[in-house]
Short mmCIF file of C-alpha atoms and ligand atoms in Angstrom, two decimals:
data_model
loop_
_atom_site.label_atom_id
_atom_site.label_comp_id
_atom_site.label_asym_id
_atom_site.label_seq_id
_atom_site.Cartn_x
_atom_site.Cartn_y
_atom_site.Cartn_z
CA UNK A 1 -11.89 21.65 56.53
CA UNK A 2 -9.54 24.25 56.24
CA UNK A 3 -11.50 26.21 53.14
CA UNK A 4 -9.09 29.24 53.63
CA UNK A 5 -6.17 27.15 52.79
CA UNK A 6 -8.02 25.43 50.15
CA UNK A 7 -9.11 29.07 48.85
CA UNK A 8 -5.57 29.77 48.49
CA UNK A 9 -4.57 26.78 47.28
CA UNK A 10 -6.65 26.80 44.17
CA UNK A 11 -5.64 29.91 43.54
CA UNK A 12 -1.57 29.54 43.99
CA UNK A 13 -1.81 26.45 41.42
CA UNK A 14 -3.80 28.66 39.29
CA UNK A 15 -1.09 31.24 39.09
CA UNK A 16 2.38 29.09 39.11
CA UNK A 17 0.31 26.16 36.05
CA UNK A 18 -0.21 23.60 38.55
CA UNK A 19 -1.54 20.25 38.42
CA UNK A 20 -1.99 18.68 41.47
CA UNK A 21 -1.63 14.87 41.44
CA UNK A 22 -2.97 12.47 44.45
CA UNK A 23 -2.51 8.96 45.12
CA UNK A 24 -5.53 7.13 46.93
CA UNK A 25 -3.80 6.40 49.97
CA UNK A 26 -3.78 10.51 49.89
CA UNK A 27 -5.36 12.56 53.61
CA UNK A 28 -8.67 12.89 52.67
CA UNK A 29 -8.11 17.23 52.45
CA UNK A 30 -5.18 16.50 50.43
CA UNK A 31 -7.28 13.74 47.92
CA UNK A 32 -10.66 16.72 48.00
CA UNK A 33 -8.08 18.81 46.42
CA UNK A 34 -6.09 17.38 44.30
CA UNK A 35 -7.10 17.84 40.08
CA UNK A 36 -6.61 14.22 39.33
CA UNK A 37 -7.09 10.80 42.59
CA UNK A 38 -5.86 7.42 41.36
CA UNK A 39 -3.29 4.34 41.60
CA UNK A 40 0.56 4.65 40.12
CA UNK A 41 -0.66 3.30 36.69
CA UNK A 42 -3.55 6.32 36.21
CA UNK A 43 -1.23 9.09 38.14
CA UNK A 44 1.92 7.76 35.86
CA UNK A 45 -0.54 8.16 32.86
CA UNK A 46 -2.10 11.44 34.12
CA UNK A 47 1.97 12.50 34.31
CA UNK A 48 3.02 11.66 31.56
CA UNK A 49 -0.34 13.61 29.56
CA UNK A 50 -1.06 16.98 31.28
CA UNK A 51 0.16 20.42 29.95
CA UNK A 52 0.06 21.28 33.14
CA UNK A 53 4.24 23.04 33.76
CA UNK A 54 4.24 22.36 37.62
CA UNK A 55 3.40 19.25 39.39
CA UNK A 56 2.79 18.52 42.42
CA UNK A 57 2.76 14.78 43.59
CA UNK A 58 0.69 14.64 46.74
CA UNK A 59 2.18 10.99 47.28
CA UNK A 60 5.69 9.33 48.13
CA UNK A 61 9.29 9.95 46.36
CA UNK A 62 9.10 7.48 43.55
CA UNK A 63 5.52 8.66 42.15
CA UNK A 64 7.35 12.47 41.81
CA UNK A 65 10.50 10.66 40.07
CA UNK A 66 8.17 8.66 38.26
CA UNK A 67 6.51 12.32 36.71
CA UNK A 68 10.09 13.59 36.47
CA UNK A 69 11.64 10.08 34.83
CA UNK A 70 7.96 11.26 31.78
CA UNK A 71 7.65 14.84 31.88
CA UNK A 72 11.74 15.84 32.17
CA UNK A 73 10.74 19.66 30.92
CA UNK A 74 8.14 20.04 34.17
CA UNK A 75 8.47 20.91 37.47
CA UNK A 76 8.42 18.24 39.76
CA UNK A 77 7.50 18.91 43.24
CA UNK A 78 7.03 17.06 46.53
CA UNK A 79 5.14 18.91 49.20
CA UNK A 80 7.34 16.45 52.06
CA UNK A 81 10.65 15.81 50.70
CA UNK A 82 11.05 13.21 53.87
CA UNK A 83 8.05 11.02 52.06
CA UNK A 84 9.89 7.66 50.90
CA UNK A 85 9.31 3.99 50.87
CA UNK A 86 10.41 1.65 52.75
CA UNK A 87 9.43 -1.59 50.34
CA UNK A 88 11.32 1.00 47.26
CA UNK A 89 14.34 1.30 49.33
CA UNK A 90 14.76 -2.63 49.54
CA UNK A 91 16.64 -3.20 46.70
CA UNK A 92 19.76 -0.64 44.89
CA UNK A 93 21.49 -0.18 42.25
CA UNK A 94 23.81 -3.02 43.27
CA UNK A 95 22.31 -5.19 43.61
CA UNK A 96 19.34 -6.02 41.50
CA UNK A 97 22.92 -5.74 39.47
CA UNK A 98 24.11 -8.53 41.62
CA UNK A 99 21.42 -10.73 41.47
CA UNK A 100 21.31 -9.98 37.30
CA UNK A 101 24.93 -11.09 37.39
CA UNK A 102 23.18 -14.79 38.89
CA UNK A 103 20.60 -14.86 35.75
CA UNK A 104 22.04 -13.30 32.85
CA UNK A 105 19.95 -14.20 30.83
CA UNK A 106 16.85 -12.88 32.76
CA UNK A 107 14.29 -10.28 32.15
CA UNK A 108 13.90 -7.57 34.96
CA UNK A 109 10.31 -6.14 36.26
CA UNK A 110 10.54 -3.88 38.35
CA UNK A 111 6.87 -2.68 40.25
CA UNK A 112 6.79 0.92 40.20
CA UNK A 113 7.81 1.41 44.10
CA UNK A 114 11.36 1.24 42.79
CA UNK A 115 13.99 3.51 42.76
CA UNK A 116 15.31 5.74 39.08
CA UNK A 117 17.74 3.87 39.31
CA UNK A 118 16.36 0.22 39.90
CA UNK A 119 14.17 1.35 37.21
CA UNK A 120 17.12 2.26 34.82
CA UNK A 121 18.50 -1.12 34.94
CA UNK A 122 14.96 -2.87 34.46
CA UNK A 123 13.46 -4.23 31.41
CA UNK A 124 10.11 -3.47 32.20
CA UNK A 125 8.16 -1.66 34.60
CA UNK A 126 5.05 -2.33 36.43
CA UNK A 127 2.25 -1.28 38.76
CA UNK A 128 -0.71 -4.04 40.76
CA UNK A 129 -2.82 -3.21 37.59
CA UNK A 130 -0.99 -4.96 35.31
CA UNK A 131 1.55 -6.85 36.30
CA UNK A 132 0.34 -9.67 35.47
CA UNK A 133 -0.10 -8.42 31.86
CA UNK A 134 3.17 -7.30 31.72
CA UNK A 135 4.75 -10.68 33.33
CA UNK A 136 1.95 -12.83 30.30
CA UNK A 137 3.35 -10.48 27.32
CA UNK A 138 6.95 -11.63 27.69
CA UNK A 139 8.08 -14.61 25.93
CA UNK A 140 7.83 -17.71 27.73
CA UNK A 141 11.03 -19.15 27.07
CA UNK A 142 12.79 -16.59 29.60
CA UNK A 143 13.58 -16.53 33.14
CA UNK A 144 11.81 -13.86 34.93
CA UNK A 145 13.42 -10.90 37.56
CA UNK A 146 10.60 -9.42 39.47
CA UNK A 147 11.62 -7.23 42.00
CA UNK A 148 11.43 -5.43 44.82
CA UNK A 149 7.85 -6.42 45.92
CA UNK A 150 7.84 -11.23 46.88
CA UNK A 151 3.28 -10.39 47.43
CA UNK A 152 3.61 -9.05 44.21
CA UNK A 153 5.54 -11.69 42.80
CA UNK A 154 3.82 -14.05 44.30
CA UNK A 155 0.75 -12.95 43.48
CA UNK A 156 2.34 -12.92 39.94
CA UNK A 157 3.58 -16.24 39.70
CA UNK A 158 0.38 -17.41 40.90
CA UNK A 159 -1.82 -15.85 38.05
CA UNK A 160 1.07 -16.79 35.01
CA UNK A 161 2.52 -20.14 36.35
CA UNK A 162 5.69 -18.41 35.28
CA UNK A 163 8.63 -19.26 37.57
CA UNK A 164 10.09 -15.44 38.61
CA UNK A 165 12.80 -15.53 40.61
CA UNK A 166 11.37 -12.67 43.36
CA UNK A 167 12.81 -10.13 45.50
CA UNK A 168 12.18 -10.48 48.94
CA UNK A 169 10.75 -6.33 49.48
CA UNK A 170 7.97 -5.83 51.41
CA UNK A 171 5.36 -2.92 52.05
CA UNK A 172 5.88 -2.86 56.57
CA UNK A 173 2.05 -0.37 56.13
CA UNK A 174 0.59 -4.05 54.23
CA UNK A 175 2.24 -6.30 56.56
CA UNK A 176 0.22 -4.62 59.53
CA UNK A 177 -2.59 -6.72 58.23
CA UNK A 178 -2.98 -10.18 59.59
CA UNK A 179 -4.96 -13.59 58.00
CA UNK A 180 -6.51 -13.13 61.53
CA UNK A 181 -7.87 -9.49 60.65
CA UNK A 182 -9.79 -10.95 58.06
CA UNK A 183 -10.94 -13.69 59.56
CA UNK A 184 -12.89 -11.67 62.58
CA UNK A 185 -14.08 -8.45 59.85
CA UNK A 186 -15.89 -12.16 57.67
CA UNK A 187 -17.49 -13.11 61.27
CA UNK A 188 -18.43 -9.28 62.05
CA UNK A 189 -19.64 -9.17 58.49
CA UNK A 190 -20.42 -12.35 56.73
CA UNK A 191 -22.40 -10.32 53.82
CA UNK A 192 -19.49 -8.46 53.39
CA UNK A 193 -16.41 -8.89 50.15
CA UNK A 194 -13.63 -8.49 50.73
CA UNK A 195 -11.43 -6.97 48.60
CA UNK A 196 -7.21 -7.63 49.21
CA UNK A 197 -3.99 -5.58 47.28
CA UNK A 198 -1.52 -7.47 45.98
CA UNK A 199 0.63 -6.67 48.60
CA UNK A 200 -0.84 -8.35 51.44
CA UNK A 201 0.60 -11.72 52.49
CA UNK A 202 -0.41 -14.84 50.81
CA UNK A 203 -2.78 -16.05 53.47
CA UNK A 204 -4.97 -12.56 53.21
CA UNK A 205 -5.03 -12.55 49.23
CA UNK A 206 -6.34 -16.34 49.60
CA UNK A 207 -9.41 -14.78 51.93
CA UNK A 208 -10.10 -12.04 49.15
CA UNK A 209 -12.45 -12.63 47.27
CA UNK A 210 -11.00 -9.81 44.71
CA UNK A 211 -6.32 -9.19 44.79
CA UNK A 212 -6.80 -5.94 43.26
CA UNK A 213 -5.34 -2.36 42.78
CA UNK A 214 -6.55 0.37 44.81
CA UNK A 215 -7.41 1.79 40.81
CA UNK A 216 -8.99 -1.60 40.86
CA UNK A 217 -11.04 -2.12 43.84
CA UNK A 218 -12.21 1.65 43.39
CA UNK A 219 -14.12 0.23 39.64
CA UNK A 220 -14.99 -3.27 41.73
CA UNK A 221 -17.01 -1.02 43.98
CA UNK A 222 -18.45 1.43 41.24
CA UNK A 223 -20.40 -2.01 39.32
CA UNK A 224 -22.58 -3.33 42.47
CA UNK A 225 -23.98 -6.11 43.23
CA UNK A 226 -22.21 -5.87 46.72
CA UNK A 227 -23.18 -2.65 49.47
CA UNK A 228 -21.15 -4.00 51.93
CA UNK A 229 -16.62 -4.09 51.36
CA UNK A 230 -13.48 -5.45 54.02
CA UNK A 231 -10.75 -3.66 52.27
CA UNK A 232 -6.91 -5.12 52.85
CA UNK A 233 -4.66 -2.15 51.80
CA UNK A 234 -3.95 1.67 53.32
CA UNK A 235 -6.88 2.77 54.95
CA UNK A 236 -6.83 5.81 52.79
CA UNK A 237 -8.63 4.29 49.94
CA UNK A 238 -11.65 4.63 52.60
CA UNK A 239 -12.16 8.12 51.76
CA UNK A 240 -12.82 7.82 47.10
CA UNK A 241 -14.49 4.57 47.94
CA UNK A 242 -16.90 6.70 50.36
CA UNK A 243 -16.84 9.35 48.06
CA UNK A 244 -17.41 8.13 44.46
CA UNK A 245 -20.20 4.23 46.10
CA UNK A 246 -21.74 6.54 49.05
CA UNK A 247 -24.76 3.92 49.78
CA UNK A 248 -22.15 1.28 50.29
CA UNK A 249 -20.54 0.77 53.37
CA UNK A 250 -16.70 0.32 53.78
CA UNK A 251 -14.52 -0.72 56.98
CA UNK A 252 -11.04 -1.42 56.86
CA UNK A 253 -9.64 -4.90 57.18
CA UNK A 254 -6.44 -3.32 59.83
CA UNK A 255 -6.85 -0.35 61.63
CA UNK A 256 -3.08 -0.24 61.43
CA UNK A 257 -2.16 -0.40 58.35
CA UNK A 258 -1.65 3.52 58.08
CA UNK A 259 1.70 4.24 55.74
CA UNK A 260 2.90 7.13 57.90
CA UNK A 261 4.83 8.13 54.15
CA UNK A 262 1.45 8.33 52.39
CA UNK A 263 0.42 10.62 55.49
CA UNK A 264 3.20 13.17 55.93
CA UNK A 265 1.43 15.15 52.69
CA UNK A 266 -0.62 17.93 54.06
CA UNK A 267 -2.64 21.41 52.92
CA UNK A 268 -0.11 23.43 54.96
CA UNK A 269 3.38 20.87 53.32
CA UNK A 270 0.83 21.62 50.13
CA UNK A 271 0.66 24.99 49.88
CA UNK A 272 4.52 25.73 51.31
CA UNK A 273 5.45 23.25 48.18
CA UNK A 274 3.57 26.16 45.23
CA UNK A 275 4.77 28.99 47.72
CA UNK A 276 8.19 27.86 47.75
CA UNK A 277 8.35 25.62 44.30
CA UNK A 278 9.76 22.89 47.08
CA UNK A 279 10.87 20.09 47.19
CA UNK A 280 12.02 19.17 43.19
CA UNK A 281 12.59 16.23 42.25
CA UNK A 282 14.67 15.28 39.53
CA UNK A 283 16.18 12.31 38.11
CA UNK A 284 20.10 12.55 36.42
CA UNK A 285 19.69 12.43 33.16
CA UNK A 286 21.50 9.50 32.02
CA UNK A 287 19.30 7.39 34.42
CA UNK A 288 16.07 8.98 33.75
CA UNK A 289 16.85 8.30 30.26
CA UNK A 290 17.37 4.20 30.51
CA UNK A 291 14.06 4.68 33.49
CA UNK A 292 12.24 5.98 30.70
CA UNK A 293 12.28 3.04 28.62
CA UNK A 294 11.15 0.87 30.86
CA UNK A 295 8.17 3.13 32.19
CA UNK A 296 7.09 3.25 28.16
CA UNK A 297 7.34 0.01 27.34
CA UNK A 298 5.03 -0.74 30.63
CA UNK A 299 2.48 2.06 29.30
CA UNK A 300 2.01 -0.10 25.95
CA UNK A 301 0.63 -3.40 27.79
CA UNK A 302 -2.60 -2.23 28.97
CA UNK A 303 -4.08 -3.18 31.89
CA UNK A 304 -7.49 -5.64 32.35
CA UNK A 305 -9.83 -3.88 34.61
P1 LIG B 401 -1.68 1.17 43.86
O1 LIG B 401 -0.99 0.84 42.10
O2 LIG B 401 -2.22 -0.11 43.55
O3 LIG B 401 -2.22 2.48 43.62
O4 LIG B 401 -0.51 1.09 44.87
C1 LIG B 401 0.66 1.81 44.67
C2 LIG B 401 1.24 1.31 46.25
O5 LIG B 401 1.90 2.15 46.08
C3 LIG B 401 0.48 0.44 47.14
O6 LIG B 401 1.78 0.22 47.98
#
């Protein structure tokens, strides 16, 4: 790690009264310099609670947008303006409105991996930590539309027994992990516990011992009982898992599961972000107010585990 660069970032961070938030998929050196590292739900909470004037979000655009929705009085910066999320881009507001017309009485739950406009047209937001709880909290006689991730949606469908209307979105990076990868890893490490993210395909999840968000994976590894894990999600989480559990072994189910957007953030771009106060993420007020309602409703439903 470049110590001088880290020192400069820390100094400028204090000067700007900034807080650095980093998602668990960020490069290791970015995770290490952050004030808070976490999953989407944890980072949303951090963004809502911080007293800092400036939030530098080391993640992808929808995450910075979520912070801007929750903290409109703060300056929210994304160190690389091209760090997007292909999954979030798989549905836009027009497509959601057309779907709502087909099911006019349905409740819309959108995964946090979605644009601010899509959130503004949704009733509830959710993350992979609390999607099951959010859907379970809804009246049983109501039709529910779930967008945009079909694989998280399928997982929620199975866990809740509800007949959800799903959108055919998917995470390109999680699709890189195949059933074959898990079978091979299990054959090589028969004693290992398999943890898979709900965005993985159904055959991958079927082979997993646990289906968990990145935050839940960190909790699960810390509980003890096992010391070797096969991890089926973006490989960035392995750094956090190793750091928090030095005595355990973590094996990536696939080395191809690297999100090119998450990896667009580097220490240099983080420094430039603080130096030049770039790239500011602002959500138009009308959209923000409506999107906030969906996020607030999610925040009221506590995740289990
Ligand atoms: P988590 O909420 O589990 O961190 O997932 C975030 C994400 O974007 C997965 O692709």
